[in-house]
Amino acid sequence: MMLKKQLLELHAYSPGKSIDEVKREYGLKKIVKLASNENPFGCSPKVPEALTSLSGQFALYPDGGAYELRKQVAAHLNVEPEQLLFGSGLDEVIQMLSRSILSAGTNTVMAKPTFSQYRHHAVIENAEVREVPLKDGTHDLEAMLSQIDKHTKIVWICNPNNPTGTYVNTKELEGFMAGVPKTTLVVMDEAYYEYATAEDYPDTLSLLPNYENMVVLRTFSKAYGLASFRMGYAVGHASFISRLQAGRLPFNTSSFAQAAAIAALKDQAFIEQCVTANKQGLKRYYEFCKKHDINYYPSQANFIFMEVGDGNAVFQELLQAGYIVRSGAGLGLPNGIRVTIGSQEENEEIIALLEKVVAKKENCL
């Protein structure tokens, strides 16, 4: 069976080890997973309540247009319903954008390292990938701008960036947009938007009327705690979104995902609690890093990247103790680990383990 030749250089996305896999491999009873930037507090209690009414709909197709969810999200964001495109997680939205816009003879610009799926889908579409190294862990917008030419169809800006948690501020973004050709789409991936608390974090939705070549991505997988339901969406100009709809699979989001998202959206008090706890957790990691003179990136997301040494070695040491984090080796930053901010108890437990790792390292010097 002959595949596209570009698929031969790709590998399926690897989410890392599962909780059950680690239990079996190491004979452990307690496993704490802080590797995938999931919400450690789960989701709003309103979600399971909303799902109980759907038990009689298993045999029915969902609403392909997600009418009620579209209406609720539009009202929450103060945009028009026609400006919204829903997908099975942001991964599908990224796939739709890539499939609809990229092709052989075009190119796409992105940071390195950043979310891997931008590059992945560009390669599938046989587009040229232009990767620009981060500058101090942040998007180097000036260098990215220099890579744009008449064949550049998409520029990806992950804000906050995964895996560093750093962000592009309002002034930087507006300066960048002023130099981008109208024929190039700028995709602002704001998967961690709810966690961003910086005063100069961009209000991208207010910028949309000024830039027809901008689209904003957000998700219910992170702060809303609905990762298993797979619900992400794009916000853009209605005419552009309308054309993108043609590339959407029929019934691509389930009735259960739509109902869960609606219920979660209505509980903003839960989101505020999660954001507050996340900010406190980040502060605790900052204290640990400063105590041991460990380099880290101040984060606007629900994770932190710390340069604790050999990422694979530290990952393995924590794994054997029952704590799953993400080695930087697979993220393009081999000298550290990315840790999801957990509950207060989980944060203290993993910091205690990291104290031992650091002490062992210091004793070897």
Short mmCIF file of C-alpha atoms in Angstrom, two decimals:
data_model
loop_
_atom_site.label_atom_id
_atom_site.label_comp_id
_atom_site.label_asym_id
_atom_site.label_seq_id
_atom_site.Cartn_x
_atom_site.Cartn_y
_atom_site.Cartn_z
CA MET A 1 0.00 0.00 0.00
CA MET A 2 1.53 3.31 -1.11
CA LEU A 3 1.32 6.26 1.27
CA LYS A 4 2.25 9.88 0.73
CA LYS A 5 6.03 9.93 0.95
CA GLN A 6 5.94 12.73 3.55
CA LEU A 7 4.14 10.39 5.97
CA LEU A 8 7.24 8.21 6.08
CA GLU A 9 9.10 10.82 8.14
CA LEU A 10 6.30 11.27 10.66
CA HIS A 11 5.29 9.37 13.77
CA ALA A 12 1.92 9.22 15.48
CA TYR A 13 1.53 11.65 18.37
CA SER A 14 2.87 10.15 21.60
CA PRO A 15 0.96 11.29 24.70
CA GLY A 16 3.45 9.62 27.04
CA LYS A 17 2.88 6.82 29.52
CA SER A 18 -0.61 6.23 30.89
CA ILE A 19 -1.39 5.78 34.58
CA ASP A 20 -2.26 2.09 34.13
CA GLU A 21 0.92 1.48 32.14
CA VAL A 22 3.10 2.93 34.91
CA LYS A 23 1.24 0.95 37.57
CA ARG A 24 1.91 -2.30 35.71
CA GLU A 25 5.51 -1.51 34.86
CA TYR A 26 6.65 -0.43 38.33
CA GLY A 27 4.21 -2.24 40.58
CA LEU A 28 2.93 0.99 42.10
CA LYS A 29 -0.49 1.65 43.56
CA LYS A 30 -0.44 5.46 43.58
CA ILE A 31 0.31 7.33 40.37
CA VAL A 32 0.20 11.10 39.90
CA LYS A 33 0.06 12.25 36.28
CA LEU A 34 1.41 15.75 35.70
CA ALA A 35 2.47 15.35 32.09
CA SER A 36 -0.40 16.40 29.82
CA ASN A 37 -1.47 19.76 31.26
CA GLU A 38 -4.85 18.45 32.33
CA ASN A 39 -6.86 20.22 35.03
CA PRO A 40 -5.97 18.49 38.34
CA PHE A 41 -9.33 19.55 39.77
CA GLY A 42 -11.34 17.85 37.04
CA CYS A 43 -14.32 19.73 35.66
CA SER A 44 -17.29 21.67 36.97
CA PRO A 45 -19.81 19.56 38.94
CA LYS A 46 -22.40 20.95 36.55
CA VAL A 47 -21.00 18.75 33.77
CA PRO A 48 -22.05 15.30 35.07
CA GLU A 49 -25.43 16.78 35.95
CA ALA A 50 -25.90 17.93 32.36
CA LEU A 51 -24.94 14.55 30.91
CA THR A 52 -27.57 12.55 32.81
CA SER A 53 -30.31 13.79 30.48
CA LEU A 54 -28.59 12.33 27.38
CA SER A 55 -28.88 8.63 28.24
CA GLY A 56 -31.69 8.14 25.72
CA GLN A 57 -29.75 9.68 22.81
CA PHE A 58 -27.01 7.10 22.24
CA ALA A 59 -28.40 6.04 18.85
CA LEU A 60 -28.87 9.58 17.54
CA TYR A 61 -26.43 11.71 15.58
CA PRO A 62 -25.36 14.92 17.30
CA ASP A 63 -26.24 18.40 16.09
CA GLY A 64 -23.61 18.86 13.38
CA GLY A 65 -23.82 22.63 13.62
CA ALA A 66 -23.59 22.63 17.44
CA TYR A 67 -26.35 25.25 17.50
CA GLU A 68 -26.83 25.62 21.26
CA LEU A 69 -23.13 25.49 22.06
CA ARG A 70 -22.44 28.00 19.30
CA LYS A 71 -25.02 30.36 20.78
CA GLN A 72 -23.66 30.02 24.32
CA VAL A 73 -19.99 30.48 23.35
CA ALA A 74 -20.82 33.44 21.13
CA ALA A 75 -22.63 35.15 24.00
CA HIS A 76 -19.76 34.40 26.40
CA LEU A 77 -17.16 35.83 24.02
CA ASN A 78 -19.34 38.65 22.69
CA VAL A 79 -18.91 37.51 19.09
CA GLU A 80 -21.38 36.41 16.42
CA PRO A 81 -22.30 32.68 16.23
CA GLU A 82 -21.19 32.66 12.59
CA GLN A 83 -17.64 33.45 13.74
CA LEU A 84 -17.24 30.06 15.43
CA LEU A 85 -15.95 26.74 14.12
CA PHE A 86 -15.98 23.71 16.45
CA GLY A 87 -13.72 20.69 16.27
CA SER A 88 -12.88 17.48 18.05
CA GLY A 89 -10.27 19.22 20.18
CA LEU A 90 -7.96 21.89 18.79
CA ASP A 91 -6.05 19.11 17.06
CA GLU A 92 -8.89 18.74 14.56
CA VAL A 93 -9.19 22.50 14.10
CA ILE A 94 -5.44 22.66 13.35
CA GLN A 95 -5.91 19.81 10.89
CA MET A 96 -8.82 21.62 9.20
CA LEU A 97 -6.83 24.83 8.82
CA SER A 98 -3.80 22.99 7.45
CA ARG A 99 -5.85 20.87 5.07
CA SER A 100 -7.79 23.87 3.80
CA ILE A 101 -4.89 26.27 3.30
CA LEU A 102 -1.54 24.50 2.96
CA SER A 103 -0.25 22.59 -0.06
CA ALA A 104 2.91 21.93 -2.05
CA GLY A 105 4.50 25.21 -3.05
CA THR A 106 3.33 27.02 0.09
CA ASN A 107 5.12 27.49 3.40
CA THR A 108 4.20 27.96 7.03
CA VAL A 109 6.12 29.75 9.80
CA MET A 110 6.23 28.72 13.46
CA ALA A 111 8.43 28.83 16.53
CA LYS A 112 10.75 26.03 17.64
CA PRO A 113 9.96 24.42 19.96
CA THR A 114 6.20 24.86 19.99
CA PHE A 115 3.11 22.63 19.73
CA SER A 116 4.11 19.76 17.47
CA GLN A 117 0.87 19.46 15.51
CA TYR A 118 1.49 22.63 13.49
CA ARG A 119 4.52 21.05 11.87
CA HIS A 120 2.94 17.60 11.71
CA HIS A 121 0.00 18.67 9.56
CA ALA A 122 2.08 21.00 7.41
CA VAL A 123 4.29 18.05 6.48
CA ILE A 124 1.23 15.95 5.61
CA GLU A 125 0.05 18.71 3.27
CA ASN A 126 3.54 18.81 1.69
CA ALA A 127 4.08 22.46 2.66
CA GLU A 128 7.49 23.87 3.54
CA VAL A 129 7.98 24.31 7.28
CA ARG A 130 9.98 27.33 8.45
CA GLU A 131 10.85 27.02 12.13
CA VAL A 132 12.28 29.99 14.05
CA PRO A 133 14.11 29.28 17.33
CA LEU A 134 12.62 30.80 20.46
CA LYS A 135 14.40 33.80 21.93
CA ASP A 136 14.71 33.49 25.71
CA GLY A 137 11.94 30.90 25.54
CA THR A 138 9.55 33.27 23.72
CA HIS A 139 8.44 33.66 20.10
CA ASP A 140 10.96 35.74 18.18
CA LEU A 141 8.40 37.71 16.20
CA GLU A 142 10.96 39.84 14.38
CA ALA A 143 12.76 36.75 13.09
CA MET A 144 9.44 35.09 12.23
CA LEU A 145 8.38 38.15 10.25
CA SER A 146 11.58 37.93 8.21
CA GLN A 147 10.65 34.38 7.18
CA ILE A 148 7.33 35.40 5.64
CA ASP A 149 7.15 35.72 1.85
CA LYS A 150 4.44 35.64 -0.81
CA HIS A 151 4.13 31.85 -0.43
CA THR A 152 3.57 31.95 3.36
CA LYS A 153 0.00 30.86 4.04
CA ILE A 154 -0.07 30.36 7.83
CA VAL A 155 1.92 31.70 10.78
CA TRP A 156 1.31 29.86 14.06
CA ILE A 157 1.68 31.66 17.40
CA CYS A 158 1.09 29.47 20.44
CA ASN A 159 0.24 31.97 23.17
CA PRO A 160 1.08 30.99 25.91
CA ASN A 161 3.62 28.77 24.18
CA ASN A 162 3.76 25.05 24.78
CA PRO A 163 6.21 23.83 26.15
CA THR A 164 7.67 27.02 27.70
CA GLY A 165 4.55 28.79 29.02
CA THR A 166 5.87 32.15 27.79
CA TYR A 167 3.73 34.69 26.00
CA VAL A 168 3.65 37.41 23.36
CA ASN A 169 2.25 40.66 24.76
CA THR A 170 -0.18 43.10 23.17
CA LYS A 171 2.40 45.59 21.93
CA GLU A 172 4.55 42.86 20.39
CA LEU A 173 1.59 41.23 18.67
CA GLU A 174 0.21 44.46 17.21
CA GLY A 175 3.65 45.40 15.91
CA PHE A 176 3.97 41.97 14.32
CA MET A 177 0.51 42.06 12.72
CA ALA A 178 1.29 45.43 11.14
CA GLY A 179 4.02 43.76 9.11
CA VAL A 180 2.23 40.57 8.08
CA PRO A 181 0.79 40.51 4.53
CA LYS A 182 -3.01 40.29 4.34
CA THR A 183 -2.60 37.08 2.33
CA THR A 184 -0.99 35.31 5.30
CA LEU A 185 -3.21 33.88 8.05
CA VAL A 186 -1.98 34.37 11.63
CA VAL A 187 -3.31 31.65 13.94
CA MET A 188 -3.29 32.58 17.64
CA ASP A 189 -3.46 29.30 19.53
CA GLU A 190 -4.78 30.22 22.99
CA ALA A 191 -5.34 26.75 24.42
CA TYR A 192 -4.21 28.04 27.83
CA TYR A 193 -6.00 31.39 27.56
CA GLU A 194 -7.96 31.05 30.82
CA TYR A 195 -4.76 30.59 32.84
CA ALA A 196 -3.04 33.72 31.47
CA THR A 197 -3.06 36.48 34.09
CA ALA A 198 -0.47 38.96 32.73
CA GLU A 199 -1.91 42.46 32.40
CA ASP A 200 -0.45 42.88 28.90
CA TYR A 201 -1.66 39.50 27.61
CA PRO A 202 -3.41 40.29 24.28
CA ASP A 203 -7.18 40.60 24.02
CA THR A 204 -7.10 38.98 20.60
CA LEU A 205 -10.86 38.94 20.10
CA SER A 206 -10.90 42.74 20.25
CA LEU A 207 -8.18 42.76 17.58
CA LEU A 208 -10.13 40.59 15.12
CA PRO A 209 -12.08 43.50 13.55
CA ASN A 210 -8.75 45.11 12.62
CA TYR A 211 -7.20 41.99 11.11
CA GLU A 212 -9.14 39.87 8.64
CA ASN A 213 -6.13 37.54 8.46
CA MET A 214 -6.27 36.49 12.12
CA VAL A 215 -8.01 33.52 13.71
CA VAL A 216 -8.05 32.63 17.43
CA LEU A 217 -8.10 29.06 18.78
CA ARG A 218 -9.40 28.05 22.21
CA THR A 219 -10.35 24.81 23.90
CA PHE A 220 -12.40 23.17 26.65
CA SER A 221 -9.64 20.61 27.30
CA LYS A 222 -7.46 22.61 29.70
CA ALA A 223 -8.97 24.95 32.31
CA TYR A 224 -12.48 23.58 31.73
CA GLY A 225 -11.24 20.04 32.43
CA LEU A 226 -12.99 18.37 29.48
CA ALA A 227 -10.00 16.79 27.73
CA SER A 228 -11.71 13.43 27.28
CA PHE A 229 -14.66 15.03 25.47
CA ARG A 230 -12.47 16.67 22.76
CA MET A 231 -13.95 20.11 22.17
CA GLY A 232 -12.00 22.99 20.69
CA TYR A 233 -12.98 25.92 18.53
CA ALA A 234 -11.80 28.72 16.27
CA VAL A 235 -12.97 32.34 16.27
CA GLY A 236 -12.51 34.37 13.11
CA HIS A 237 -14.26 36.47 10.53
CA ALA A 238 -17.61 34.97 9.57
CA SER A 239 -16.84 34.79 5.84
CA PHE A 240 -13.59 32.90 6.50
CA ILE A 241 -15.18 30.55 9.05
CA SER A 242 -18.01 29.83 6.63
CA ARG A 243 -15.55 28.63 4.00
CA LEU A 244 -13.69 26.52 6.55
CA GLN A 245 -16.91 24.72 7.48
CA ALA A 246 -16.72 22.88 4.15
CA GLY A 247 -13.62 21.07 5.43
CA ARG A 248 -15.30 19.94 8.64
CA LEU A 249 -16.37 16.32 8.98
CA PRO A 250 -20.12 15.76 9.47
CA PHE A 251 -21.10 15.38 13.15
CA ASN A 252 -17.49 15.97 14.24
CA THR A 253 -18.37 16.86 17.85
CA SER A 254 -20.56 14.58 19.95
CA SER A 255 -23.79 15.44 21.74
CA PHE A 256 -22.03 14.66 25.02
CA ALA A 257 -19.11 16.97 24.27
CA GLN A 258 -21.47 19.78 23.33
CA ALA A 259 -23.58 19.34 26.48
CA ALA A 260 -20.47 19.11 28.68
CA ALA A 261 -19.01 22.28 27.17
CA ILE A 262 -22.24 24.23 27.67
CA ALA A 263 -22.44 23.19 31.31
CA ALA A 264 -18.76 23.95 31.93
CA LEU A 265 -19.03 27.36 30.29
CA LYS A 266 -21.81 28.34 32.69
CA ASP A 267 -19.64 27.71 35.75
CA GLN A 268 -17.08 30.52 35.59
CA ALA A 269 -16.66 30.40 39.38
CA PHE A 270 -15.03 26.98 38.94
CA ILE A 271 -12.63 28.41 36.36
CA GLU A 272 -11.69 31.28 38.68
CA GLN A 273 -10.92 28.82 41.48
CA CYS A 274 -8.72 26.74 39.17
CA VAL A 275 -6.84 29.80 37.92
CA THR A 276 -6.19 31.00 41.48
CA ALA A 277 -4.91 27.59 42.55
CA ASN A 278 -2.73 27.41 39.44
CA LYS A 279 -1.16 30.78 40.19
CA GLN A 280 -0.38 29.68 43.74
CA GLY A 281 1.11 26.43 42.46
CA LEU A 282 3.34 28.24 39.99
CA LYS A 283 4.61 30.48 42.79
CA ARG A 284 5.64 27.41 44.77
CA TYR A 285 7.68 26.07 41.83
CA TYR A 286 9.27 29.47 41.32
CA GLU A 287 10.40 29.44 44.95
CA PHE A 288 11.93 25.99 44.51
CA CYS A 289 13.79 27.04 41.35
CA LYS A 290 15.13 30.23 42.90
CA LYS A 291 16.26 28.36 46.01
CA HIS A 292 18.42 26.05 43.89
CA ASP A 293 19.36 28.54 41.17
CA ILE A 294 17.48 26.50 38.55
CA ASN A 295 16.57 28.22 35.29
CA TYR A 296 12.86 28.21 34.49
CA TYR A 297 10.39 30.05 32.28
CA PRO A 298 7.79 32.20 34.10
CA SER A 299 4.55 30.65 32.88
CA GLN A 300 1.17 31.99 31.82
CA ALA A 301 -0.13 28.43 31.46
CA ASN A 302 -0.88 25.53 33.81
CA PHE A 303 2.60 24.05 33.54
CA ILE A 304 6.20 25.05 34.13
CA PHE A 305 9.40 24.14 32.28
CA MET A 306 12.44 23.80 34.54
CA GLU A 307 16.04 23.19 33.47
CA VAL A 308 16.82 20.52 36.05
CA GLY A 309 19.43 18.70 33.96
CA ASP A 310 19.04 15.62 31.76
CA GLY A 311 15.31 15.63 31.08
CA ASN A 312 15.08 11.91 30.37
CA ALA A 313 17.03 11.00 33.52
CA VAL A 314 14.92 13.20 35.81
CA PHE A 315 11.73 12.01 34.09
CA GLN A 316 12.72 8.40 34.74
CA GLU A 317 13.61 9.04 38.37
CA LEU A 318 10.24 10.68 39.03
CA LEU A 319 8.44 7.95 37.09
CA GLN A 320 9.86 5.25 39.32
CA ALA A 321 8.41 7.12 42.29
CA GLY A 322 4.98 7.22 40.64
CA TYR A 323 5.02 10.75 39.22
CA ILE A 324 4.55 11.17 35.48
CA VAL A 325 5.93 14.41 34.06
CA ARG A 326 7.13 15.24 30.53
CA SER A 327 10.77 14.99 29.59
CA GLY A 328 11.97 17.99 27.64
CA ALA A 329 13.85 15.65 25.30
CA GLY A 330 10.70 14.94 23.33
CA LEU A 331 9.74 18.62 23.30
CA GLY A 332 12.93 20.05 21.84
CA LEU A 333 14.35 21.08 25.25
CA PRO A 334 16.41 18.11 26.48
CA ASN A 335 17.87 19.91 29.51
CA GLY A 336 14.73 19.86 31.62
CA ILE A 337 11.20 18.74 32.33
CA ARG A 338 7.72 20.17 31.87
CA VAL A 339 5.47 19.69 34.89
CA THR A 340 1.73 20.30 34.97
CA ILE A 341 0.68 22.35 38.01
CA GLY A 342 -1.26 19.97 40.21
CA SER A 343 -3.15 20.26 43.48
CA GLN A 344 -1.29 21.73 46.45
CA GLU A 345 -0.60 18.23 47.77
CA GLU A 346 0.69 17.00 44.40
CA ASN A 347 2.91 20.05 44.00
CA GLU A 348 4.47 19.59 47.43
CA GLU A 349 5.05 15.87 46.83
CA ILE A 350 6.81 16.36 43.50
CA ILE A 351 8.87 19.28 44.80
CA ALA A 352 10.01 17.05 47.68
CA LEU A 353 11.15 14.49 45.10
CA LEU A 354 12.89 17.17 43.05
CA GLU A 355 14.70 18.32 46.19
CA LYS A 356 16.23 14.84 46.40
CA VAL A 357 17.15 14.92 42.71
CA VAL A 358 18.87 18.29 43.14
CA ALA A 359 20.64 17.18 46.33
CA LYS A 360 21.97 14.09 44.57
CA LYS A 361 23.19 16.23 41.69
CA GLU A 362 24.87 18.74 44.03
CA ASN A 363 26.64 15.93 45.95
CA CYS A 364 28.16 14.70 42.69
CA LEU A 365 29.79 18.08 42.00
#
